[in-house]
Amino acid sequence: MKWDEFFVTGDPMIYGADVSIVLTMVGILFYLTKYKKWKWLWDEWLTTVDHKKLGIMYIVSAVLMLFRGGVDALLMRTQLAVPEAKFLDSQHYNEIFTTHGTIMIIFMAMPFLIGLINVVVPLQIGARDVAYPYLNAVSFWTFFIGAMLFNISFVIGGSPSAGWTSYMPLASNELSPGPGQNYYLLGLQIAGIGTLLTGINFLVTILKMRAPGMTLFRMPMFTWSSLVTMVIIIFAFPILTVALALMTFDRLFGSHFFTLQGAGMDMLWANLFWLWGHPEVYIVILPAFGMFSEIISTFSRKTLFGYKAMIWSMLLIAGYSFLVWVHHFFTMGSGALVNSVFSITTMAIGIPTGVKIFNWLFTMYRGKIQFTTPMLWSLGFIVNFVIGGVTGVMLAMAAADYQYHNTYFLVSHFHYVLIAGTVFACFAGLIYWYPKMFGYKLNERIGKWVFWVFTIGFNVCFFPQYFLGLDGMPRRVYTYSEESGWGPLNMVSTIGGFMMGIAFLILVYNMYYSFRYAKRETTGDAWDGRTLEWSTPTAMPPFYNFAKIPEVTGLDHFWRQKQAGKVEKLKAEDIKPIHMPSNSGVPFIMASFFFVAGFGMVFDWMWMAIAGMIGVFATLIYRSFEYNDGYYVSVEEVIETEKISK
Amino acid sequence: MASKTAANEHHGFPWKHLIGFVLSIVLTLFALWIALETDLSMTWILIIIFGFAFLQAALQLLMFMHVTENSTKSNLTSRVQIGNILFAAFVAIVIVIGSVWVMTAGHAKHDKNQHAPKTENHENHGGGSEHDSGEHGSHE
Ligand code: HEM
Ligand SMILES: [Cu+2]
């Protein structure tokens, strides 16, 4: 391979990206060196096993990915604004919709949610960390490295262009030559390790590390939704792992699992992909449901309506989510019986979802509603998500889906559920738990601007797409003719897209503004909350979370304590030494070896792949022989930390 | 924190894991050998390697995954355990039987014998002739 093939050349936008990447890197290196921050970076972040810090790193990465995916989106909307535009050529457009979809689902939505779960769940169940803190660091770093590997594709080697679904035979060597598609396979594979480990880690954490008295049916709803999500992750992700591995074999080693030659089955890829893919959409929506439950209950000043119904409907959704995958390829033509069965299961899954909507409405009914920004996002969610759900049920009718499939109608459906569901939840959750993470709230006035600009922009962007779809505009086309008549609505849609971009910028400005000017919280209870994470005496909990593990007597324990005026004060004699896990640099190093291995595989440089894997195994072996049982925080230190912070 | 209790449970050389590991590798190599080096018929190869696969799954459950350990501490744990195993079985059955059904019903079945360019699919599925041709107009 020659150097001019190694780097992507020829496009001025890519050169611009090259320059900005190099400048950013130089800037960061300069800053770290000038202000002597290297040690700080290593000690406080790269080696940390603290769930709160890992959570923050997840969220920061997700926001960066939201930016990258958002830029992709605006490039596409610019190209589509007018008929026969020449802004992007078809290959470039294909690459952009592929990276947009992949990044938004795998590297934005999931890490954002997992980040919030990391920060909040251990606090909500009264634990000092997760069950396997070290593994948690491995999860984060493999996710991060997978994301980075995927992201460098657009400057080194070329991006994948077969869609986030990467159907075969389009994604095969013949039709997608070059390293692009390998980036997809390896990036997702490495990040997938992290996701699977997170699934195991939080399942065990929630089952085993709850504070005394917190029975399963006393857990906050966000914790419940995380638990169910983890179960889905554990059962769905292995399917993706295997499917990705098989396609990697096809592309790198000449096997014939999904190829057209040699008795391969191309549609088996679609089948496996959606066997994972549909559960995946529930992986990104259930934690969102959990967050809205917390927020709506907090700001309605009422216990969640139908707590048990909520839980049972989530469990049902978890089971059902494995029974509907064929609705993504009704048009493959598996026959009337198969399509009918999956039509019915798909419609049935709408029922538990509907139950939850009513529960939120009844929670608000006769509550004293406070219209804070997290609450606004939650209300916006209910209205817009219903539109997405209703159009989902329309798509679920197999016969009708022959019309809607792969048109903008479908595009609009999944943006109404993914943006109004997952993204709204990420924003709501970020704002709601911001004081837990950083010690101050985001400015509410600016926050409301963000909400309105974003929500209006969102509807302006995606509502017209339903009509474009009904009018026959296919998805994944890089341009369309004047005569099609799709021009005006596309222009409207593009305007809406840019409004969302502006809202994102205001959100980032709000982070800066609040960092400078926001009033610092003096207590741990910024919103007059109900659950244990608000019960820490300081705004940001110390690294061990709770000096004394709380004892829980029922749902909304902290709220009821406050109502009864019986919030316990911490007494020095209650404090015992606290056992905590030690930091470790191994997860970061292991992930770096994964990067080397992945990069080697992408370019089919086996020496490099093998060297990288040897490194990975070396770190595994090192870890196996490492006897580090953590350390104890002394009573004096705890007393001092708690005093200082008062 | 969790490592504290875990560390107490395991001591001595992990024979169980080592044996499980070696046996897994042996079974895999055996399967490979049967598939590549023998001239049994396809059906027999499939039966044998499926047998090995089930054996290996059972082995791993036994050697690595603690299926036989039952928790005496709380019956919540054992309920969760049983729920998990049942759900695993449910998902496994859905994946395997579901995929076979979806991939062989309707259109996929026609593919075998009908459309000339896409037919190198399978050996001899034999199902190609009984079909109702109504349900797929457009395909390529
Ligand atoms: C009421 C519940 C829902 C129903 C009945 C439903 C139904 C459907 C159907 C039938 C399709 C396939 C349409 C086609 O390809 O022609 C589809 C696509 C999709 N749905 Fe949903 N859906 C629901 C909820 C959700 C949720 C909650 C999410 C995610 C948060 C979601 C995300 C997606 C995505 C990403 C796609 C398209 C993927 C692609 O082809 O690239 N859906 N939905
Ligand atoms: Cu689906």
PDB file of N, CA, C and O in Angstrom, chain A residues 128 131 207-208 210 216 231 235 239 260 263-268 271 275 319 322-323 325-326 329 332-335 337-338 341-342 579 632, chain B residues 1-4 7 76-77 80 84 87-88 90-91 94-95 98-99 101-103 105-108 112 118 120-123 135-136 138:
ATOM      1  N   ARG A 128     -20.653   1.770  47.155  1.00  0.00           N
ATOM      2  CA  ARG A 128     -19.468   2.636  47.086  1.00  0.00           C
ATOM      3  C   ARG A 128     -18.799   2.585  45.735  1.00  0.00           C
ATOM      4  O   ARG A 128     -18.025   3.464  45.386  1.00  0.00           O
ATOM      5  N   ALA A 131     -19.511  -3.558  41.162  1.00  0.00           N
ATOM      6  CA  ALA A 131     -19.003  -4.837  41.651  1.00  0.00           C
ATOM      7  C   ALA A 131     -17.566  -5.066  41.187  1.00  0.00           C
ATOM      8  O   ALA A 131     -16.737  -5.573  41.928  1.00  0.00           O
ATOM      9  N   LEU A 207     -27.624  -6.536  41.377  1.00  0.00           N
ATOM     10  CA  LEU A 207     -28.153  -7.669  42.136  1.00  0.00           C
ATOM     11  C   LEU A 207     -27.464  -7.824  43.487  1.00  0.00           C
ATOM     12  O   LEU A 207     -28.077  -8.250  44.458  1.00  0.00           O
ATOM     13  N   LYS A 208     -26.180  -7.479  43.555  1.00  0.00           N
ATOM     14  CA  LYS A 208     -25.417  -7.863  44.742  1.00  0.00           C
ATOM     15  C   LYS A 208     -25.045  -6.718  45.669  1.00  0.00           C
ATOM     16  O   LYS A 208     -24.638  -6.963  46.799  1.00  0.00           O
ATOM     17  N   ARG A 210     -26.703  -3.766  46.556  1.00  0.00           N
ATOM     18  CA  ARG A 210     -27.674  -2.809  47.068  1.00  0.00           C
ATOM     19  C   ARG A 210     -27.504  -2.627  48.580  1.00  0.00           C
ATOM     20  O   ARG A 210     -27.122  -3.544  49.292  1.00  0.00           O
ATOM     21  N   LEU A 216     -35.478  -5.700  45.734  1.00  0.00           N
ATOM     22  CA  LEU A 216     -35.608  -5.398  44.307  1.00  0.00           C
ATOM     23  C   LEU A 216     -36.767  -4.446  44.059  1.00  0.00           C
ATOM     24  O   LEU A 216     -36.673  -3.522  43.257  1.00  0.00           O
ATOM     25  N   VAL A 231     -29.565  -6.978  31.177  1.00  0.00           N
ATOM     26  CA  VAL A 231     -29.944  -8.328  30.772  1.00  0.00           C
ATOM     27  C   VAL A 231     -30.035  -8.393  29.246  1.00  0.00           C
ATOM     28  O   VAL A 231     -29.511  -9.325  28.612  1.00  0.00           O
ATOM     29  N   PHE A 235     -27.613 -10.721  26.553  1.00  0.00           N
ATOM     30  CA  PHE A 235     -28.104 -11.719  25.607  1.00  0.00           C
ATOM     31  C   PHE A 235     -28.040 -11.266  24.152  1.00  0.00           C
ATOM     32  O   PHE A 235     -27.975 -12.101  23.255  1.00  0.00           O
ATOM     33  N   ILE A 239     -24.628 -11.918  19.888  1.00  0.00           N
ATOM     34  CA  ILE A 239     -25.045 -12.146  18.499  1.00  0.00           C
ATOM     35  C   ILE A 239     -24.258 -11.227  17.574  1.00  0.00           C
ATOM     36  O   ILE A 239     -23.757 -11.642  16.527  1.00  0.00           O
ATOM     37  N   LEU A 260     -21.793 -14.237  -1.768  1.00  0.00           N
ATOM     38  CA  LEU A 260     -22.673 -14.831  -2.769  1.00  0.00           C
ATOM     39  C   LEU A 260     -22.094 -16.137  -3.287  1.00  0.00           C
ATOM     40  O   LEU A 260     -22.808 -17.039  -3.669  1.00  0.00           O
ATOM     41  N   ALA A 263     -21.680 -21.039  -1.452  1.00  0.00           N
ATOM     42  CA  ALA A 263     -22.777 -21.426  -0.577  1.00  0.00           C
ATOM     43  C   ALA A 263     -22.972 -20.484   0.608  1.00  0.00           C
ATOM     44  O   ALA A 263     -23.520 -20.861   1.635  1.00  0.00           O
ATOM     45  N   GLY A 264     -22.498 -19.237   0.493  1.00  0.00           N
ATOM     46  CA  GLY A 264     -22.767 -18.277   1.564  1.00  0.00           C
ATOM     47  C   GLY A 264     -24.215 -17.825   1.547  1.00  0.00           C
ATOM     48  O   GLY A 264     -24.918 -17.990   0.556  1.00  0.00           O
ATOM     49  N   MET A 265     -24.666 -17.285   2.675  1.00  0.00           N
ATOM     50  CA  MET A 265     -26.047 -16.776   2.733  1.00  0.00           C
ATOM     51  C   MET A 265     -26.005 -15.300   3.071  1.00  0.00           C
ATOM     52  O   MET A 265     -25.841 -14.932   4.229  1.00  0.00           O
ATOM     53  N   ASP A 266     -26.176 -14.473   2.039  1.00  0.00           N
ATOM     54  CA  ASP A 266     -26.064 -13.036   2.286  1.00  0.00           C
ATOM     55  C   ASP A 266     -27.134 -12.534   3.245  1.00  0.00           C
ATOM     56  O   ASP A 266     -26.871 -11.704   4.100  1.00  0.00           O
ATOM     57  N   MET A 267     -28.347 -13.066   3.130  1.00  0.00           N
ATOM     58  CA  MET A 267     -29.401 -12.550   3.994  1.00  0.00           C
ATOM     59  C   MET A 267     -29.258 -13.002   5.438  1.00  0.00           C
ATOM     60  O   MET A 267     -29.899 -12.462   6.332  1.00  0.00           O
ATOM     61  N   LEU A 268     -28.409 -14.003   5.666  1.00  0.00           N
ATOM     62  CA  LEU A 268     -28.189 -14.408   7.052  1.00  0.00           C
ATOM     63  C   LEU A 268     -27.561 -13.268   7.852  1.00  0.00           C
ATOM     64  O   LEU A 268     -27.797 -13.126   9.045  1.00  0.00           O
ATOM     65  N   ASN A 271     -30.316 -11.106   8.929  1.00  0.00           N
ATOM     66  CA  ASN A 271     -31.032 -11.802   9.996  1.00  0.00           C
ATOM     67  C   ASN A 271     -30.291 -11.665  11.334  1.00  0.00           C
ATOM     68  O   ASN A 271     -30.877 -11.276  12.349  1.00  0.00           O
ATOM     69  N   LEU A 275     -31.270  -9.549  14.694  1.00  0.00           N
ATOM     70  CA  LEU A 275     -31.461 -10.290  15.943  1.00  0.00           C
ATOM     71  C   LEU A 275     -30.790  -9.539  17.092  1.00  0.00           C
ATOM     72  O   LEU A 275     -31.248  -9.550  18.221  1.00  0.00           O
ATOM     73  N   GLY A 319     -38.338  -9.365  27.018  1.00  0.00           N
ATOM     74  CA  GLY A 319     -38.598 -10.646  26.373  1.00  0.00           C
ATOM     75  C   GLY A 319     -39.032 -10.469  24.926  1.00  0.00           C
ATOM     76  O   GLY A 319     -38.483 -11.080  24.001  1.00  0.00           O
ATOM     77  N   PHE A 322     -36.756  -9.718  21.709  1.00  0.00           N
ATOM     78  CA  PHE A 322     -36.078 -10.762  20.943  1.00  0.00           C
ATOM     79  C   PHE A 322     -37.006 -11.450  19.943  1.00  0.00           C
ATOM     80  O   PHE A 322     -36.623 -12.410  19.291  1.00  0.00           O
ATOM     81  N   LEU A 323     -38.237 -10.988  19.856  1.00  0.00           N
ATOM     82  CA  LEU A 323     -39.208 -11.712  19.037  1.00  0.00           C
ATOM     83  C   LEU A 323     -39.726 -10.909  17.854  1.00  0.00           C
ATOM     84  O   LEU A 323     -40.722 -11.270  17.255  1.00  0.00           O
ATOM     85  N   TRP A 325     -37.517  -9.176  15.375  1.00  0.00           N
ATOM     86  CA  TRP A 325     -36.473  -8.645  14.499  1.00  0.00           C
ATOM     87  C   TRP A 325     -36.816  -8.636  13.016  1.00  0.00           C
ATOM     88  O   TRP A 325     -36.344  -7.787  12.264  1.00  0.00           O
ATOM     89  N   VAL A 326     -37.675  -9.571  12.585  1.00  0.00           N
ATOM     90  CA  VAL A 326     -37.940  -9.669  11.141  1.00  0.00           C
ATOM     91  C   VAL A 326     -38.637  -8.424  10.599  1.00  0.00           C
ATOM     92  O   VAL A 326     -38.594  -8.157   9.404  1.00  0.00           O
ATOM     93  N   PHE A 329     -36.922  -6.545   7.934  1.00  0.00           N
ATOM     94  CA  PHE A 329     -36.766  -6.990   6.538  1.00  0.00           C
ATOM     95  C   PHE A 329     -37.969  -7.798   6.071  1.00  0.00           C
ATOM     96  O   PHE A 329     -37.828  -8.867   5.483  1.00  0.00           O
ATOM     97  N   MET A 332     -37.791  -8.843   2.554  1.00  0.00           N
ATOM     98  CA  MET A 332     -36.919  -9.922   2.097  1.00  0.00           C
ATOM     99  C   MET A 332     -37.770 -11.030   1.499  1.00  0.00           C
ATOM    100  O   MET A 332     -37.315 -11.781   0.647  1.00  0.00           O
ATOM    101  N   GLY A 333     -39.006 -11.135   1.942  1.00  0.00           N
ATOM    102  CA  GLY A 333     -39.905 -12.105   1.350  1.00  0.00           C
ATOM    103  C   GLY A 333     -39.827 -13.472   1.971  1.00  0.00           C
ATOM    104  O   GLY A 333     -39.735 -14.485   1.282  1.00  0.00           O
ATOM    105  N   SER A 334     -39.880 -13.534   3.282  1.00  0.00           N
ATOM    106  CA  SER A 334     -39.892 -14.840   3.922  1.00  0.00           C
ATOM    107  C   SER A 334     -41.274 -15.470   3.865  1.00  0.00           C
ATOM    108  O   SER A 334     -41.482 -16.542   4.421  1.00  0.00           O
ATOM    109  N   GLY A 335     -42.190 -14.798   3.243  1.00  0.00           N
ATOM    110  CA  GLY A 335     -43.502 -15.399   3.081  1.00  0.00           C
ATOM    111  C   GLY A 335     -44.536 -14.822   4.023  1.00  0.00           C
ATOM    112  O   GLY A 335     -44.213 -14.182   5.024  1.00  0.00           O
ATOM    113  N   LEU A 337     -46.639 -16.160   6.152  1.00  0.00           N
ATOM    114  CA  LEU A 337     -46.735 -16.634   7.532  1.00  0.00           C
ATOM    115  C   LEU A 337     -45.705 -15.952   8.425  1.00  0.00           C
ATOM    116  O   LEU A 337     -46.038 -15.406   9.477  1.00  0.00           O
ATOM    117  N   VAL A 338     -44.446 -15.974   7.965  1.00  0.00           N
ATOM    118  CA  VAL A 338     -43.394 -15.341   8.760  1.00  0.00           C
ATOM    119  C   VAL A 338     -43.728 -13.869   8.985  1.00  0.00           C
ATOM    120  O   VAL A 338     -43.700 -13.364  10.111  1.00  0.00           O
ATOM    121  N   VAL A 341     -46.589 -13.336  11.517  1.00  0.00           N
ATOM    122  CA  VAL A 341     -46.203 -13.588  12.910  1.00  0.00           C
ATOM    123  C   VAL A 341     -45.420 -12.400  13.464  1.00  0.00           C
ATOM    124  O   VAL A 341     -45.700 -11.900  14.551  1.00  0.00           O
ATOM    125  N   PHE A 342     -44.458 -11.911  12.680  1.00  0.00           N
ATOM    126  CA  PHE A 342     -43.631 -10.832  13.208  1.00  0.00           C
ATOM    127  C   PHE A 342     -44.368  -9.497  13.215  1.00  0.00           C
ATOM    128  O   PHE A 342     -44.053  -8.610  14.006  1.00  0.00           O
ATOM    129  N   HIS A 579     -13.137   0.192  52.575  1.00  0.00           N
ATOM    130  CA  HIS A 579     -12.330  -0.582  51.640  1.00  0.00           C
ATOM    131  C   HIS A 579     -12.599  -0.102  50.212  1.00  0.00           C
ATOM    132  O   HIS A 579     -13.738  -0.086  49.765  1.00  0.00           O
ATOM    133  N   TYR A 632      -7.525   0.525  52.334  1.00  0.00           N
ATOM    134  CA  TYR A 632      -8.516   1.060  53.270  1.00  0.00           C
ATOM    135  C   TYR A 632      -8.351   2.559  53.447  1.00  0.00           C
ATOM    136  O   TYR A 632      -7.234   3.047  53.590  1.00  0.00           O
TER     137      TYR A 632
ATOM    138  N   MET B   1     -14.253  -4.049  46.237  1.00  0.00           N
ATOM    139  CA  MET B   1     -14.873  -4.603  47.424  1.00  0.00           C
ATOM    140  C   MET B   1     -15.280  -6.043  47.221  1.00  0.00           C
ATOM    141  O   MET B   1     -15.082  -6.903  48.054  1.00  0.00           O
ATOM    142  N   ALA B   2     -15.864  -6.276  46.068  1.00  0.00           N
ATOM    143  CA  ALA B   2     -16.352  -7.617  45.797  1.00  0.00           C
ATOM    144  C   ALA B   2     -15.199  -8.612  45.760  1.00  0.00           C
ATOM    145  O   ALA B   2     -15.376  -9.766  46.104  1.00  0.00           O
ATOM    146  N   SER B   3     -14.023  -8.105  45.378  1.00  0.00           N
ATOM    147  CA  SER B   3     -12.890  -9.009  45.231  1.00  0.00           C
ATOM    148  C   SER B   3     -12.506  -9.641  46.560  1.00  0.00           C
ATOM    149  O   SER B   3     -11.924 -10.696  46.605  1.00  0.00           O
ATOM    150  N   LYS B   4     -12.872  -8.974  47.649  1.00  0.00           N
ATOM    151  CA  LYS B   4     -12.503  -9.491  48.945  1.00  0.00           C
ATOM    152  C   LYS B   4     -13.110 -10.881  49.161  1.00  0.00           C
ATOM    153  O   LYS B   4     -12.425 -11.825  49.508  1.00  0.00           O
ATOM    154  N   ALA B   7     -11.855 -13.510  46.557  1.00  0.00           N
ATOM    155  CA  ALA B   7     -10.503 -14.007  46.785  1.00  0.00           C
ATOM    156  C   ALA B   7     -10.497 -15.157  47.782  1.00  0.00           C
ATOM    157  O   ALA B   7      -9.684 -16.067  47.686  1.00  0.00           O
ATOM    158  N   LEU B  76     -33.346 -15.352  46.769  1.00  0.00           N
ATOM    159  CA  LEU B  76     -33.413 -14.419  45.643  1.00  0.00           C
ATOM    160  C   LEU B  76     -32.375 -14.810  44.604  1.00  0.00           C
ATOM    161  O   LEU B  76     -32.667 -14.916  43.413  1.00  0.00           O
ATOM    162  N   THR B  77     -31.151 -15.067  45.073  1.00  0.00           N
ATOM    163  CA  THR B  77     -30.081 -15.397  44.136  1.00  0.00           C
ATOM    164  C   THR B  77     -30.444 -16.611  43.299  1.00  0.00           C
ATOM    165  O   THR B  77     -30.237 -16.625  42.098  1.00  0.00           O
ATOM    166  N   VAL B  80     -33.055 -15.705  40.767  1.00  0.00           N
ATOM    167  CA  VAL B  80     -32.454 -14.951  39.669  1.00  0.00           C
ATOM    168  C   VAL B  80     -31.693 -15.897  38.753  1.00  0.00           C
ATOM    169  O   VAL B  80     -31.778 -15.825  37.528  1.00  0.00           O
ATOM    170  N   ASN B  84     -32.464 -16.540  34.899  1.00  0.00           N
ATOM    171  CA  ASN B  84     -31.431 -16.281  33.905  1.00  0.00           C
ATOM    172  C   ASN B  84     -31.239 -17.470  32.973  1.00  0.00           C
ATOM    173  O   ASN B  84     -31.142 -17.313  31.755  1.00  0.00           O
ATOM    174  N   PHE B  87     -34.187 -17.769  30.673  1.00  0.00           N
ATOM    175  CA  PHE B  87     -34.181 -16.746  29.637  1.00  0.00           C
ATOM    176  C   PHE B  87     -33.112 -17.060  28.594  1.00  0.00           C
ATOM    177  O   PHE B  87     -33.330 -16.888  27.387  1.00  0.00           O
ATOM    178  N   ALA B  88     -31.974 -17.552  29.060  1.00  0.00           N
ATOM    179  CA  ALA B  88     -30.907 -17.929  28.128  1.00  0.00           C
ATOM    180  C   ALA B  88     -31.408 -19.004  27.169  1.00  0.00           C
ATOM    181  O   ALA B  88     -31.199 -18.924  25.951  1.00  0.00           O
ATOM    182  N   PHE B  90     -34.489 -19.606  26.351  1.00  0.00           N
ATOM    183  CA  PHE B  90     -35.466 -18.976  25.466  1.00  0.00           C
ATOM    184  C   PHE B  90     -34.771 -18.234  24.320  1.00  0.00           C
ATOM    185  O   PHE B  90     -35.090 -18.442  23.149  1.00  0.00           O
ATOM    186  N   VAL B  91     -33.766 -17.415  24.658  1.00  0.00           N
ATOM    187  CA  VAL B  91     -33.088 -16.642  23.618  1.00  0.00           C
ATOM    188  C   VAL B  91     -32.371 -17.569  22.644  1.00  0.00           C
ATOM    189  O   VAL B  91     -32.440 -17.380  21.417  1.00  0.00           O
ATOM    190  N   VAL B  94     -34.887 -19.099  20.338  1.00  0.00           N
ATOM    191  CA  VAL B  94     -35.397 -18.108  19.384  1.00  0.00           C
ATOM    192  C   VAL B  94     -34.369 -17.871  18.286  1.00  0.00           C
ATOM    193  O   VAL B  94     -34.698 -17.844  17.093  1.00  0.00           O
ATOM    194  N   ILE B  95     -33.123 -17.713  18.691  1.00  0.00           N
ATOM    195  CA  ILE B  95     -32.097 -17.402  17.690  1.00  0.00           C
ATOM    196  C   ILE B  95     -31.975 -18.548  16.686  1.00  0.00           C
ATOM    197  O   ILE B  95     -32.017 -18.329  15.471  1.00  0.00           O
ATOM    198  N   GLY B  98     -35.643 -19.639  15.176  1.00  0.00           N
ATOM    199  CA  GLY B  98     -36.141 -18.471  14.445  1.00  0.00           C
ATOM    200  C   GLY B  98     -35.357 -18.251  13.169  1.00  0.00           C
ATOM    201  O   GLY B  98     -35.920 -18.062  12.092  1.00  0.00           O
ATOM    202  N   SER B  99     -34.026 -18.294  13.276  1.00  0.00           N
ATOM    203  CA  SER B  99     -33.217 -18.038  12.088  1.00  0.00           C
ATOM    204  C   SER B  99     -33.465 -19.090  11.015  1.00  0.00           C
ATOM    205  O   SER B  99     -33.613 -18.764   9.839  1.00  0.00           O
ATOM    206  N   TRP B 101     -36.062 -20.879  10.535  1.00  0.00           N
ATOM    207  CA  TRP B 101     -37.400 -20.682   9.957  1.00  0.00           C
ATOM    208  C   TRP B 101     -37.405 -19.503   8.982  1.00  0.00           C
ATOM    209  O   TRP B 101     -37.825 -19.621   7.829  1.00  0.00           O
ATOM    210  N   VAL B 102     -36.882 -18.364   9.455  1.00  0.00           N
ATOM    211  CA  VAL B 102     -36.907 -17.158   8.631  1.00  0.00           C
ATOM    212  C   VAL B 102     -36.093 -17.343   7.357  1.00  0.00           C
ATOM    213  O   VAL B 102     -36.486 -16.920   6.273  1.00  0.00           O
ATOM    214  N   MET B 103     -34.970 -18.029   7.480  1.00  0.00           N
ATOM    215  CA  MET B 103     -34.079 -18.141   6.331  1.00  0.00           C
ATOM    216  C   MET B 103     -34.527 -19.215   5.336  1.00  0.00           C
ATOM    217  O   MET B 103     -34.027 -19.260   4.218  1.00  0.00           O
ATOM    218  N   ALA B 105     -38.020 -20.089   4.945  1.00  0.00           N
ATOM    219  CA  ALA B 105     -39.411 -19.932   4.529  1.00  0.00           C
ATOM    220  C   ALA B 105     -39.489 -19.062   3.283  1.00  0.00           C
ATOM    221  O   ALA B 105     -38.596 -18.280   3.003  1.00  0.00           O
ATOM    222  N   GLY B 106     -40.558 -19.212   2.561  1.00  0.00           N
ATOM    223  CA  GLY B 106     -40.888 -18.301   1.463  1.00  0.00           C
ATOM    224  C   GLY B 106     -39.780 -18.116   0.455  1.00  0.00           C
ATOM    225  O   GLY B 106     -39.241 -19.059  -0.110  1.00  0.00           O
ATOM    226  N   HIS B 107     -39.419 -16.867   0.301  1.00  0.00           N
ATOM    227  CA  HIS B 107     -38.494 -16.436  -0.717  1.00  0.00           C
ATOM    228  C   HIS B 107     -37.161 -17.174  -0.671  1.00  0.00           C
ATOM    229  O   HIS B 107     -36.650 -17.656  -1.676  1.00  0.00           O
ATOM    230  N   ALA B 108     -36.636 -17.251   0.539  1.00  0.00           N
ATOM    231  CA  ALA B 108     -35.311 -17.847   0.687  1.00  0.00           C
ATOM    232  C   ALA B 108     -35.303 -19.254   0.116  1.00  0.00           C
ATOM    233  O   ALA B 108     -34.330 -19.702  -0.477  1.00  0.00           O
ATOM    234  N   LYS B 112     -33.187 -21.274  -3.960  1.00  0.00           N
ATOM    235  CA  LYS B 112     -32.366 -22.435  -4.219  1.00  0.00           C
ATOM    236  C   LYS B 112     -32.419 -22.875  -5.687  1.00  0.00           C
ATOM    237  O   LYS B 112     -31.411 -23.116  -6.311  1.00  0.00           O
ATOM    238  N   LYS B 118     -28.541 -16.376  -8.510  1.00  0.00           N
ATOM    239  CA  LYS B 118     -28.295 -16.424  -7.069  1.00  0.00           C
ATOM    240  C   LYS B 118     -28.356 -17.829  -6.504  1.00  0.00           C
ATOM    241  O   LYS B 118     -28.537 -18.025  -5.315  1.00  0.00           O
ATOM    242  N   GLU B 120     -26.248 -20.471  -6.231  1.00  0.00           N
ATOM    243  CA  GLU B 120     -25.220 -21.367  -5.707  1.00  0.00           C
ATOM    244  C   GLU B 120     -25.374 -21.620  -4.215  1.00  0.00           C
ATOM    245  O   GLU B 120     -24.456 -22.106  -3.583  1.00  0.00           O
ATOM    246  N   ASN B 121     -26.491 -21.229  -3.670  1.00  0.00           N
ATOM    247  CA  ASN B 121     -26.641 -21.300  -2.227  1.00  0.00           C
ATOM    248  C   ASN B 121     -26.285 -22.631  -1.583  1.00  0.00           C
ATOM    249  O   ASN B 121     -25.195 -22.827  -1.111  1.00  0.00           O
ATOM    250  N   HIS B 122     -27.174 -23.562  -1.594  1.00  0.00           N
ATOM    251  CA  HIS B 122     -26.933 -24.761  -0.787  1.00  0.00           C
ATOM    252  C   HIS B 122     -26.831 -26.004  -1.618  1.00  0.00           C
ATOM    253  O   HIS B 122     -27.127 -26.024  -2.786  1.00  0.00           O
ATOM    254  N   GLU B 123     -26.442 -27.015  -0.940  1.00  0.00           N
ATOM    255  CA  GLU B 123     -26.308 -28.282  -1.628  1.00  0.00           C
ATOM    256  C   GLU B 123     -27.673 -28.706  -2.163  1.00  0.00           C
ATOM    257  O   GLU B 123     -28.105 -28.295  -3.206  1.00  0.00           O
ATOM    258  N   GLU B 135     -45.983 -14.821  -3.628  1.00  0.00           N
ATOM    259  CA  GLU B 135     -45.648 -13.772  -2.675  1.00  0.00           C
ATOM    260  C   GLU B 135     -44.406 -12.946  -2.987  1.00  0.00           C
ATOM    261  O   GLU B 135     -43.985 -12.174  -2.175  1.00  0.00           O
ATOM    262  N   HIS B 136     -43.798 -13.149  -4.113  1.00  0.00           N
ATOM    263  CA  HIS B 136     -42.665 -12.266  -4.343  1.00  0.00           C
ATOM    264  C   HIS B 136     -42.564 -11.859  -5.790  1.00  0.00           C
ATOM    265  O   HIS B 136     -42.251 -12.631  -6.663  1.00  0.00           O
ATOM    266  N   SER B 138     -40.954  -8.659  -6.819  1.00  0.00           N
ATOM    267  CA  SER B 138     -39.696  -7.988  -7.121  1.00  0.00           C
ATOM    268  C   SER B 138     -38.624  -8.515  -6.210  1.00  0.00           C
ATOM    269  O   SER B 138     -38.809  -8.651  -5.026  1.00  0.00           O
TER     270      SER B 138
END
